[in-house]
Coordinates of C-alpha atoms and ligand atoms in Angstrom, one line a residue:
X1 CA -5.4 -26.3 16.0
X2 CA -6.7 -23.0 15.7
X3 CA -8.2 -20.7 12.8
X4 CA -6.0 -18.7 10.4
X5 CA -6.4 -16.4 7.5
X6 CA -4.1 -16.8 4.6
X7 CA -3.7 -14.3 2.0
X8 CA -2.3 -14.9 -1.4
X9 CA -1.7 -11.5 -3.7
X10 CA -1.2 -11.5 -7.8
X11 CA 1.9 -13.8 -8.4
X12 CA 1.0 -16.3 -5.9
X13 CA -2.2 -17.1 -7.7
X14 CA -1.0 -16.0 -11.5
X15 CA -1.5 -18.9 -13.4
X16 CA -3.3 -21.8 -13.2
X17 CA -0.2 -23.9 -11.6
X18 CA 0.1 -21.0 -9.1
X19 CA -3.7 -21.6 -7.9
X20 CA -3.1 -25.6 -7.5
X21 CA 0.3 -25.0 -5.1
X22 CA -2.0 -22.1 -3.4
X23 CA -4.7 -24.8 -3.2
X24 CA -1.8 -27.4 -1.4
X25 CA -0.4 -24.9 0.9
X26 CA -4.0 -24.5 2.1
X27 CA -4.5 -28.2 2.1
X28 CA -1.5 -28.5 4.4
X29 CA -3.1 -25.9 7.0
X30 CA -6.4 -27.9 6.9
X31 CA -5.0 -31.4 7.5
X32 CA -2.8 -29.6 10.8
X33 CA -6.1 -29.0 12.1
X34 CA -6.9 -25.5 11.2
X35 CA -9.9 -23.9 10.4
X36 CA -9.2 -22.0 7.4
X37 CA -10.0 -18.9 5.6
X38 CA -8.1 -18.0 2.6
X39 CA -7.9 -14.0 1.0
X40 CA -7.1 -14.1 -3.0
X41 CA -5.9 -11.1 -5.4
X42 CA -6.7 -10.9 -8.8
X43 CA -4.2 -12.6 -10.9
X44 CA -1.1 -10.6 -11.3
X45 CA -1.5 -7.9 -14.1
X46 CA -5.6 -8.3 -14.3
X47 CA -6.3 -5.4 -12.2
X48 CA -4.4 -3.2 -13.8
X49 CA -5.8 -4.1 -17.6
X50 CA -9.0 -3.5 -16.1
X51 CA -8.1 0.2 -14.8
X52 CA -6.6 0.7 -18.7
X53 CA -9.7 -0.6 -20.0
X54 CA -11.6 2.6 -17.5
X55 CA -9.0 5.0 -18.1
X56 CA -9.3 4.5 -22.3
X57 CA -12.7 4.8 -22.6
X58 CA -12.6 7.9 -20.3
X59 CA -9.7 9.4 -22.0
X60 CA -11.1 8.8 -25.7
X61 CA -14.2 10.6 -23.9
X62 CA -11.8 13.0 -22.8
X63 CA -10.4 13.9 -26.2
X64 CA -13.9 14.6 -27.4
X65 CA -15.0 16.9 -25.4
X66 CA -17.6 14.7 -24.5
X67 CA -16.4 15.0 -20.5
X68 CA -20.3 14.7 -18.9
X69 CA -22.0 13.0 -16.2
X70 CA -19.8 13.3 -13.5
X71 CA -17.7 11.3 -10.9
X72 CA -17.7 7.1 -12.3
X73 CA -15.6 5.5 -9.4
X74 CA -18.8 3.6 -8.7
X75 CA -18.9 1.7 -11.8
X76 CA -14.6 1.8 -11.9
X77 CA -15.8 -0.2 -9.1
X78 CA -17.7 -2.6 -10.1
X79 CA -15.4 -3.4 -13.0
X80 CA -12.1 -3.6 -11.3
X81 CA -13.5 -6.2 -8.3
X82 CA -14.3 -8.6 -10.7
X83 CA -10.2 -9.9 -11.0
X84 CA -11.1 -11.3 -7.4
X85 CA -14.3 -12.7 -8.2
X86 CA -12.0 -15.1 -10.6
X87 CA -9.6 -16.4 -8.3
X88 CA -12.1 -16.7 -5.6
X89 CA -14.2 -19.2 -7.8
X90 CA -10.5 -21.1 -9.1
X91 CA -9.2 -21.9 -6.0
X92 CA -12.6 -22.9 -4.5
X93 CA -12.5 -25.4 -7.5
X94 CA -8.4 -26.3 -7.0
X95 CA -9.6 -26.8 -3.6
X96 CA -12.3 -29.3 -4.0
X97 CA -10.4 -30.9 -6.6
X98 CA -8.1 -32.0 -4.2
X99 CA -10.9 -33.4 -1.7
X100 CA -11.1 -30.4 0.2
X101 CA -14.1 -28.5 1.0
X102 CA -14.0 -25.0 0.0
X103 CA -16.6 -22.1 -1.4
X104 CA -15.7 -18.9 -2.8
X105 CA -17.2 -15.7 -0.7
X106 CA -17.6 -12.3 -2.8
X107 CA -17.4 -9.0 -1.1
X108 CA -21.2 -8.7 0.0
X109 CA -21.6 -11.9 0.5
X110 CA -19.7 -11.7 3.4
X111 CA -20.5 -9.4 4.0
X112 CA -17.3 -6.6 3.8
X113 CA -19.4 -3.3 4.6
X114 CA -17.3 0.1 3.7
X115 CA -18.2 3.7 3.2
X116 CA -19.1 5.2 -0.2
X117 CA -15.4 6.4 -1.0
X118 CA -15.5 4.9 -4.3
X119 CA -11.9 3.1 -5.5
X120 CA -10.2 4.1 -1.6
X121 CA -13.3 2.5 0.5
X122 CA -13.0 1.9 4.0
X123 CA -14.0 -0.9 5.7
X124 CA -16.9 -0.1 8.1
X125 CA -17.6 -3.4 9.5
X126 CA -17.7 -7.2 8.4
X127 CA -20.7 -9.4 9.4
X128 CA -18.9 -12.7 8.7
X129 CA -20.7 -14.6 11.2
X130 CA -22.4 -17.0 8.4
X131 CA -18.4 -17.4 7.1
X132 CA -18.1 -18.6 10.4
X133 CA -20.4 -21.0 10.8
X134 CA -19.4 -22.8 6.9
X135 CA -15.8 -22.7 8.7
X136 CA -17.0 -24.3 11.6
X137 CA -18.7 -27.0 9.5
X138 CA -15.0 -27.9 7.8
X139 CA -15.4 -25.7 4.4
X140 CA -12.6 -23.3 3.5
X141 CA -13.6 -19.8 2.8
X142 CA -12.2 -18.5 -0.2
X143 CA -12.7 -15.3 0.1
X144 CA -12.2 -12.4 -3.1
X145 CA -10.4 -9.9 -1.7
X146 CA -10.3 -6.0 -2.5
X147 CA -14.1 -5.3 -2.5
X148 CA -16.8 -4.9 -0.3
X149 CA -20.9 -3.8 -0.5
X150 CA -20.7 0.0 -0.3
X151 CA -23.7 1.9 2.3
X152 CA -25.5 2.3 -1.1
X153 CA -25.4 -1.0 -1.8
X154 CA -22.9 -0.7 -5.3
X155 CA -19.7 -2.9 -5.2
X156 CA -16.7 -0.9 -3.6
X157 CA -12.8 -1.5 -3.3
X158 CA -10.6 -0.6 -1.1
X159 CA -7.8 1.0 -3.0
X160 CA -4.3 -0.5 -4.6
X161 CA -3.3 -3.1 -2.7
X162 CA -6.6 -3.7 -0.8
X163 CA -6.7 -7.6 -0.3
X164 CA -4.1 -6.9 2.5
X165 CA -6.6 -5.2 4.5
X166 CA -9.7 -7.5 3.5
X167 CA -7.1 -10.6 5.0
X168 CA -6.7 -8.4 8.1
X169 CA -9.8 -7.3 8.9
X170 CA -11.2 -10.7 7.9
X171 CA -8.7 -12.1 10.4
X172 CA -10.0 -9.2 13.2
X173 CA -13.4 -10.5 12.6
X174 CA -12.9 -14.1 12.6
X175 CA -10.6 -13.5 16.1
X176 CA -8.1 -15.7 13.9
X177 CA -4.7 -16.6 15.6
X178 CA -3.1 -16.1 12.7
X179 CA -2.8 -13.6 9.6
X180 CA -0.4 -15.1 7.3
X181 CA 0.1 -12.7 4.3
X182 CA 1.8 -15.1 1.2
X183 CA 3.9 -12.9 -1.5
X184 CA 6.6 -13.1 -4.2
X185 CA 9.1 -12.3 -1.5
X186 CA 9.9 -14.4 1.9
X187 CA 9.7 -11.7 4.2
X188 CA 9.9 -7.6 4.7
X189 CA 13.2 -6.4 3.4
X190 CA 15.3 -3.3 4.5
X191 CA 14.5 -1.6 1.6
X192 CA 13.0 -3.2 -2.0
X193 CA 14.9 -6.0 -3.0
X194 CA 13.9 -5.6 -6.8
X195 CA 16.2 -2.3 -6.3
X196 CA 18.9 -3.1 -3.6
X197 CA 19.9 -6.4 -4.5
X198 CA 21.8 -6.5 -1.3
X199 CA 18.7 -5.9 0.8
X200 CA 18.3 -7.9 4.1
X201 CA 15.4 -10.0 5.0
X202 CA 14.2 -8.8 8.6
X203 CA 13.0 -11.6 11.5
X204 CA 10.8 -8.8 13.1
X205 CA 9.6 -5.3 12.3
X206 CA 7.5 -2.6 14.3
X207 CA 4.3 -2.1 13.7
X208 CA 4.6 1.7 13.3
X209 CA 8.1 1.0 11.2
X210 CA 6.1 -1.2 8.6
X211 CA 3.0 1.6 8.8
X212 CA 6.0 4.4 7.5
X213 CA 7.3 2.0 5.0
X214 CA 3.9 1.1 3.9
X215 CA 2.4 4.8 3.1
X216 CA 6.1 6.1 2.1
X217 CA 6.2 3.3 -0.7
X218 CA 6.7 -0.1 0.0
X219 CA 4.1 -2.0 -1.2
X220 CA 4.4 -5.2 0.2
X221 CA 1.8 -4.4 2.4
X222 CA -1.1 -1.9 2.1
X223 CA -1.3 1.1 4.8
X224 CA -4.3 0.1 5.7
X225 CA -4.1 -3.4 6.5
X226 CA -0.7 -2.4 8.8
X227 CA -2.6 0.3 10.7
X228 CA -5.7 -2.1 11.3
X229 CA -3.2 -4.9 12.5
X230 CA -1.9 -2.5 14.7
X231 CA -4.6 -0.8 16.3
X232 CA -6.3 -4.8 16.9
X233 CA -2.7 -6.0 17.9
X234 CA -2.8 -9.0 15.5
X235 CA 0.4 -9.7 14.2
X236 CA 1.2 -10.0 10.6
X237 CA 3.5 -12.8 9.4
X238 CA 4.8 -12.2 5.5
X239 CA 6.3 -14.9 4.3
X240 CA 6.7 -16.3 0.4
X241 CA 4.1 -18.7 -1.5
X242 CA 7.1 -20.0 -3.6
X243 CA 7.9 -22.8 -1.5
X244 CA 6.1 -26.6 -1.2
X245 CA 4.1 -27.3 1.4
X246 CA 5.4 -28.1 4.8
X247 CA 8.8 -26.3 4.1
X248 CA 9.6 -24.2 7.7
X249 CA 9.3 -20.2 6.6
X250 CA 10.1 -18.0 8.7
X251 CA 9.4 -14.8 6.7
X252 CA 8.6 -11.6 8.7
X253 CA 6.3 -10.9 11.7
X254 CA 5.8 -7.4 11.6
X255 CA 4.8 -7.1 15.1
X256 CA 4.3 -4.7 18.2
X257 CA 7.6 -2.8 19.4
X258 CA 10.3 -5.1 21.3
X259 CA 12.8 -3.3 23.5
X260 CA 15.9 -5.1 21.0
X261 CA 14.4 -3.4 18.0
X262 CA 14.8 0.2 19.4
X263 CA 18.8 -0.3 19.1
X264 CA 18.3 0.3 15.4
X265 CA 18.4 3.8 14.3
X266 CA 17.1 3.3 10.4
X267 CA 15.1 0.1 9.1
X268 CA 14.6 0.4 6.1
X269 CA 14.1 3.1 3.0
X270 CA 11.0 2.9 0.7
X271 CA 10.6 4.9 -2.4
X272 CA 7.2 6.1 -4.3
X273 CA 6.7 6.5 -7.9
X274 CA 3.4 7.7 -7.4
X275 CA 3.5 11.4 -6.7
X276 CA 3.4 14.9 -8.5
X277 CA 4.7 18.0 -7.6
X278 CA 2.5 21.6 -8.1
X279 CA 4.1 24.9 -7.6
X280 CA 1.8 28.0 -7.3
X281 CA 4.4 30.7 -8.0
X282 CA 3.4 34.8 -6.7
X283 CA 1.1 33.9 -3.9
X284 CA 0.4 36.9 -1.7
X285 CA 2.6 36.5 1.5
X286 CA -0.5 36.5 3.6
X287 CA -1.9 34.7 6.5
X288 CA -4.5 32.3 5.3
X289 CA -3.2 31.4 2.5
X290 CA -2.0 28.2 2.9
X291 CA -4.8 27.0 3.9
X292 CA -6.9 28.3 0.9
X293 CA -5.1 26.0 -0.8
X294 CA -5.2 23.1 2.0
X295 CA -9.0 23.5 1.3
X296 CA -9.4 23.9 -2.6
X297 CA -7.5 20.2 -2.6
X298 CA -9.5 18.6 0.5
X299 CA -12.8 20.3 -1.5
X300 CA -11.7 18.1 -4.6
X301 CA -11.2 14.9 -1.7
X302 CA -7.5 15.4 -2.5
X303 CA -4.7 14.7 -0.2
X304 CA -1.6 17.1 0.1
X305 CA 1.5 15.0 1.4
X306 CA 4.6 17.5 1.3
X307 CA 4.5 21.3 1.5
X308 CA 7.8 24.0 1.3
X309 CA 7.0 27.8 0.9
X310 CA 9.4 29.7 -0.6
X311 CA 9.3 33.6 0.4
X312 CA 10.9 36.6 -1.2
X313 CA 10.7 39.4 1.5
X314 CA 11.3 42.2 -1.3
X315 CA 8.0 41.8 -3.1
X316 CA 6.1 39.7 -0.6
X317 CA 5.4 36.9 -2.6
X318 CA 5.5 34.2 -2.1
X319 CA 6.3 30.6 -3.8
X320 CA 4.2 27.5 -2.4
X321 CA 5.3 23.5 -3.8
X322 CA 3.6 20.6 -2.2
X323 CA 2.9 17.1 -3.5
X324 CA -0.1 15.1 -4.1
X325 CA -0.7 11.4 -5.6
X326 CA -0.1 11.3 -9.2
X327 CA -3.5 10.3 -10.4
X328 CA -5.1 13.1 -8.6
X329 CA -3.2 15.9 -10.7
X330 CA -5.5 16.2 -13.2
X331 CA -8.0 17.1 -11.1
X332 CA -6.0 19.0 -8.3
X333 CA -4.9 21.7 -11.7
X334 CA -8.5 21.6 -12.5
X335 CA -9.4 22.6 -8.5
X336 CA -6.9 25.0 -8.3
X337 CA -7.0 26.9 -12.0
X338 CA -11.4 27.7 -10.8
X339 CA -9.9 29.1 -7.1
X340 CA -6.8 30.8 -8.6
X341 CA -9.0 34.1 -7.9
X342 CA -9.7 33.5 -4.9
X343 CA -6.6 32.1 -4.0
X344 CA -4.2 34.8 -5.6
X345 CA -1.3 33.4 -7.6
X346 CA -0.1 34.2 -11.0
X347 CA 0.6 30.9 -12.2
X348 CA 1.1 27.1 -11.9
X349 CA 3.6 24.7 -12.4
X350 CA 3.7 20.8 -12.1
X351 CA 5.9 17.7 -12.9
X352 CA 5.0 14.5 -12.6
X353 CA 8.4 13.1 -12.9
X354 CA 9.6 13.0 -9.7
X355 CA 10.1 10.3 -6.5
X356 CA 9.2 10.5 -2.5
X357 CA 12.5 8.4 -1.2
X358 CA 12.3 7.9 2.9
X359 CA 14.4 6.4 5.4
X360 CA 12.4 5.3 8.5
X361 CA 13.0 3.9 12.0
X362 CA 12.2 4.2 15.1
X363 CA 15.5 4.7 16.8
X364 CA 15.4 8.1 15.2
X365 CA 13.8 8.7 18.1
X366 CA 16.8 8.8 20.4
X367 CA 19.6 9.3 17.8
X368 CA 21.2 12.0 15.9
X369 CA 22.9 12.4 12.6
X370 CA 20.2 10.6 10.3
X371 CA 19.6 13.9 8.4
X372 CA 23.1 14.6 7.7
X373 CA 23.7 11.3 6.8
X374 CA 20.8 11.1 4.0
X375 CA 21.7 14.4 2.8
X376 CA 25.6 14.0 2.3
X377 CA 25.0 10.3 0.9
X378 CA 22.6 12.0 -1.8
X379 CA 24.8 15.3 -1.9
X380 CA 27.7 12.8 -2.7
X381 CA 26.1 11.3 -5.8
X382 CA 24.8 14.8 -7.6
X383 CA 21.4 14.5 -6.2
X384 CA 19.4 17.4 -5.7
X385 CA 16.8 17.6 -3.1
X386 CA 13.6 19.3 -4.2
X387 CA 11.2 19.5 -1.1
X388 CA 11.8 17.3 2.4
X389 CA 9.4 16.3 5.2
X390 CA 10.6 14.7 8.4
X391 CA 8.4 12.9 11.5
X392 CA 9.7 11.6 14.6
X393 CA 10.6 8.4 12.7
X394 CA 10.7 9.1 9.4
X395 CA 13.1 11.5 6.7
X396 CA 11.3 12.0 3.1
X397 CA 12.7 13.8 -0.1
X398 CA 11.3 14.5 -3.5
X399 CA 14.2 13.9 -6.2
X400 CA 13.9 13.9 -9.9
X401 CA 12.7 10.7 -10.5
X402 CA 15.6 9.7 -12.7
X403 CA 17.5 9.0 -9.4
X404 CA 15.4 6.6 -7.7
X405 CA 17.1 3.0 -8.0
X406 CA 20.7 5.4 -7.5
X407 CA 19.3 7.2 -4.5
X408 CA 17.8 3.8 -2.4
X409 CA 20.7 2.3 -3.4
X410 CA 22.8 5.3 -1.7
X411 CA 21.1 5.4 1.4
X412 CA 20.4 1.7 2.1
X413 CA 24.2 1.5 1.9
X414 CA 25.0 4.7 4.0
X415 CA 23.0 2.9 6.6
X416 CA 24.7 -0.2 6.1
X417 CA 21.3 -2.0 5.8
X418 CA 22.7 -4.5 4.2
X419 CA 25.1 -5.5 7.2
X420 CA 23.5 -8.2 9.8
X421 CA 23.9 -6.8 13.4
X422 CA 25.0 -8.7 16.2
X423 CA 21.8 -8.8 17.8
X424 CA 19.5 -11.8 16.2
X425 CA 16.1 -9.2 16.3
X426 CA 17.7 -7.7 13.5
Ligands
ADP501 P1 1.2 -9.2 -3.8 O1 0.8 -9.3 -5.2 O2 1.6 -10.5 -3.2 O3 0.3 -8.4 -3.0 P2 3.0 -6.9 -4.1 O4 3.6 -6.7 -5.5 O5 1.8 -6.0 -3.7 O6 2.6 -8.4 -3.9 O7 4.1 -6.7 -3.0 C1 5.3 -7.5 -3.1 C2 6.4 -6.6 -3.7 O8 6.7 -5.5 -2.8 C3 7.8 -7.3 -3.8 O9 7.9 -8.0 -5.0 C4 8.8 -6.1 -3.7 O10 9.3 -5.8 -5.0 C5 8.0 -5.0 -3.2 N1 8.6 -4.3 -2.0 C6 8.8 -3.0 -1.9 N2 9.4 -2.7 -0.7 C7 9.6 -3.9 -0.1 C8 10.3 -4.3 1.1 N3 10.8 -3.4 2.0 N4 10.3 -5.6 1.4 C9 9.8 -6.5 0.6 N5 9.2 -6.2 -0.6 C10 9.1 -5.0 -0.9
LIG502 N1 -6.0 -6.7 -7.2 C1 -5.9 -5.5 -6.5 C2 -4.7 -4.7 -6.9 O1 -4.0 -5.1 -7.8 C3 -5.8 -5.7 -5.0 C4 -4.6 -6.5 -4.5 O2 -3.9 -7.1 -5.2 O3 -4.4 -6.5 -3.3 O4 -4.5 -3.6 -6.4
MG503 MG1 0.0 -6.3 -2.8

């Protein structure tokens, strides 16, 4: 007996039939004993017809020169939270339905506070004390996941992915013993097993290992909720909704370090879609500039991920490429063509067509060779390398996205991920 936070993303609640086996999975948990609170998506595919419906409208706006009025990632907000507010309210019903007490919890009823980032909000703090006490008096809490109640009290979300991190910080709050996250896959795999179809299921990962995989790409799980889990030490179990009720399901506990897991040198490779690449070509070769740049893009809230500067010591120019999320390139060419004054570059250059591929583990700590490994295993099949980025754990480089499935495929073989290891942590 003990209480547990289950979270169910897209698929797992995507039809109707999806919500009533979510609502006996749950049922099964309640009649071990459990106290219960359960973290819903939107229905698979609803959150992103939402953003199309945003992005039209702006875009038509666009095209008419009509552009006025500022930032609208409040009320992007408010529309794209309400896919949870669905789900929240079905499986509450599926729930009762089966003689099970359950209500549905939105965002700031709860309430989830976060900071007034607009579409990436950040959890602040959750006052879930009155959740408590309706789980105390034997009601589920069906909680919509994805949004909170921003410091100016407008609806917020928490960025792609975000019901991950509601389910963990819900479970923080709660001091659950348990944060069971319930997907279309049983488990974290050594690399994406919609690509590598000989991709391994793994018992146990690192915390910091999933974290890598998480912001290089793999989007099982959201950064967020990995880094959270981490820094409250709460273990994470993944593990599949597709099975009946009372089935054992091991999945994945993505959990802190153990000393067995250090004897491998590469986990897994992830791969992101979701990046663009600017060049800024005849940059004066002179100190500061650099982080001219570094500033025009945090001035436009704009991360820069990758960076390689190319010099030319005859006419000291210089050529500067560095990455940034794909939906923030309109905006970034925007930031940069009103600084290219001040910034001093003849001209820019972009392409959106490319992929982030990484291999990550934390035995790259203590071993050698990983580099020369990923590079001949690319080198091998004709793929060129356009920028790379490395971290104590972690190797990243930007290809032409037309190589993505061939490149994961390459390295997650070059690794021999697919092999089982002798040792039964792996
Ligand atoms: P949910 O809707 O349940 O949140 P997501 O689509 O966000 O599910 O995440 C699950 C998907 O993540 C899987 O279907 C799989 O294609 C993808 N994925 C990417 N990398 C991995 C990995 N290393 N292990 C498992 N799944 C992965
Ligand atoms: N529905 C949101 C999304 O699609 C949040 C989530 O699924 O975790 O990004
Ligand atoms: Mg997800």
């Amino acid at each position: 007996m003990g209480r547990i936070v289950m979270k169910f993303g897209g698929t797992s609640v995507g039809c109707l039939d999806r919500i009533r086996h979510v609502s006996r999975l749950v049922e099964s948990e309640v009649n071990s004993g459990n106290e219960v609170a359960v973290v819903v998506s939107a229905m698979s595919g609803e959150t992103n017809k939402l953003i199309s419906l945003v992005d039209e409208l702006d875009s038509d706006e666009f095209k008419q020169g009509q552009i006025t009025g500022g930032d609208i990632n409040d009320e992007y907000d408010s529309i794209v939270a309400t896919g949870e507010q669905v789900t929240s309210g079905l499986l509450a019903i599926a729930l009762r339905r089966r003689g099970v007490n359950a209500r549905s919890w939105l965002g700031w009823q709860v309430p989830f506070r976060t900071d007034k980032s607009h579409s990436k909000a950040r959890i602040s703090k959750i006052e879930c004390s009155e959740v408590g006490i309706s789980m105390k008096q034997g009601n589920v809490a069906v909680v919509a996941g994805f949004q909170g109640i921003s410091d100016d009290r407008r609806i917020s979300t928490l960025g792609r992915g975000g019901s991950d991190t509601s389910a963990v910080a819900l479970a923080v709050a709660l001091k659950a013993d348990r944060c069971d996250i319930y997907t279309d896959v049983d488990g974290i795999y050594t690399t994406d097993p919609r690509i590598a179809k000989d991709a391994r299921r793994l018992n146990y990962i690192a915390f910091e290992e999933m974290l890598e995989l998480a912001s290089l790409g793999a989007k099982v799980l959201q950064t967020r909720s990995v880094e959270l889990a981490m820094n409250n030490n709460l273990p994470i179990r993944v593990l599949t909704s597709m099975v009946e009720s009372g089935i054992p399901n091991p999945g994945t506990l993505v959990c802190n370090e153990d000393k067995n897991m250090e004897e491998r040198v590469v986990s897994g490779v992830a791969y992101s879609r979701d990046e663009a690449q600017i060049t800024l070509l005849n940059l004066a070769d002179k100190p500061g500039m650099v982080a001219k740049v570094c500033s025009t893009m945090a001035n436009a809230n704009i991360s820069v991920d990758m960076i390689v500067q190319g010099i030319s010591r005859s006419d000291n120019a210089a050529n500067l490429t560095f990455t940034i999320g794909k939906r923030d390139l309109n905006a970034a060419l925007k930031a940069l063509k009103s600084s290219k004054e001040s910034i001093g570059f003849n001209d820019i250059k972009f392409d959106e067509n490319v992929t982030k591929v990484s291999v990550v583990g934390i035995g790259m700590r203590s071993h050698t060779g990983v580099a020369q490994t990923m590079f001949e295993a690319l080198a091998e099949r004709g793929i060129n390398i356009a920028v790379i980025a490395t971290s104590e754990i972690k190797i990243s480089v930007l290809i032409d996205a037309e190589y993505t499935e061939l490149a994961v495929r390459a390295l997650h073989s070059a690794f021999k991920l697919h092999e089982k290891r002798a040792n039964p942590q792996t």
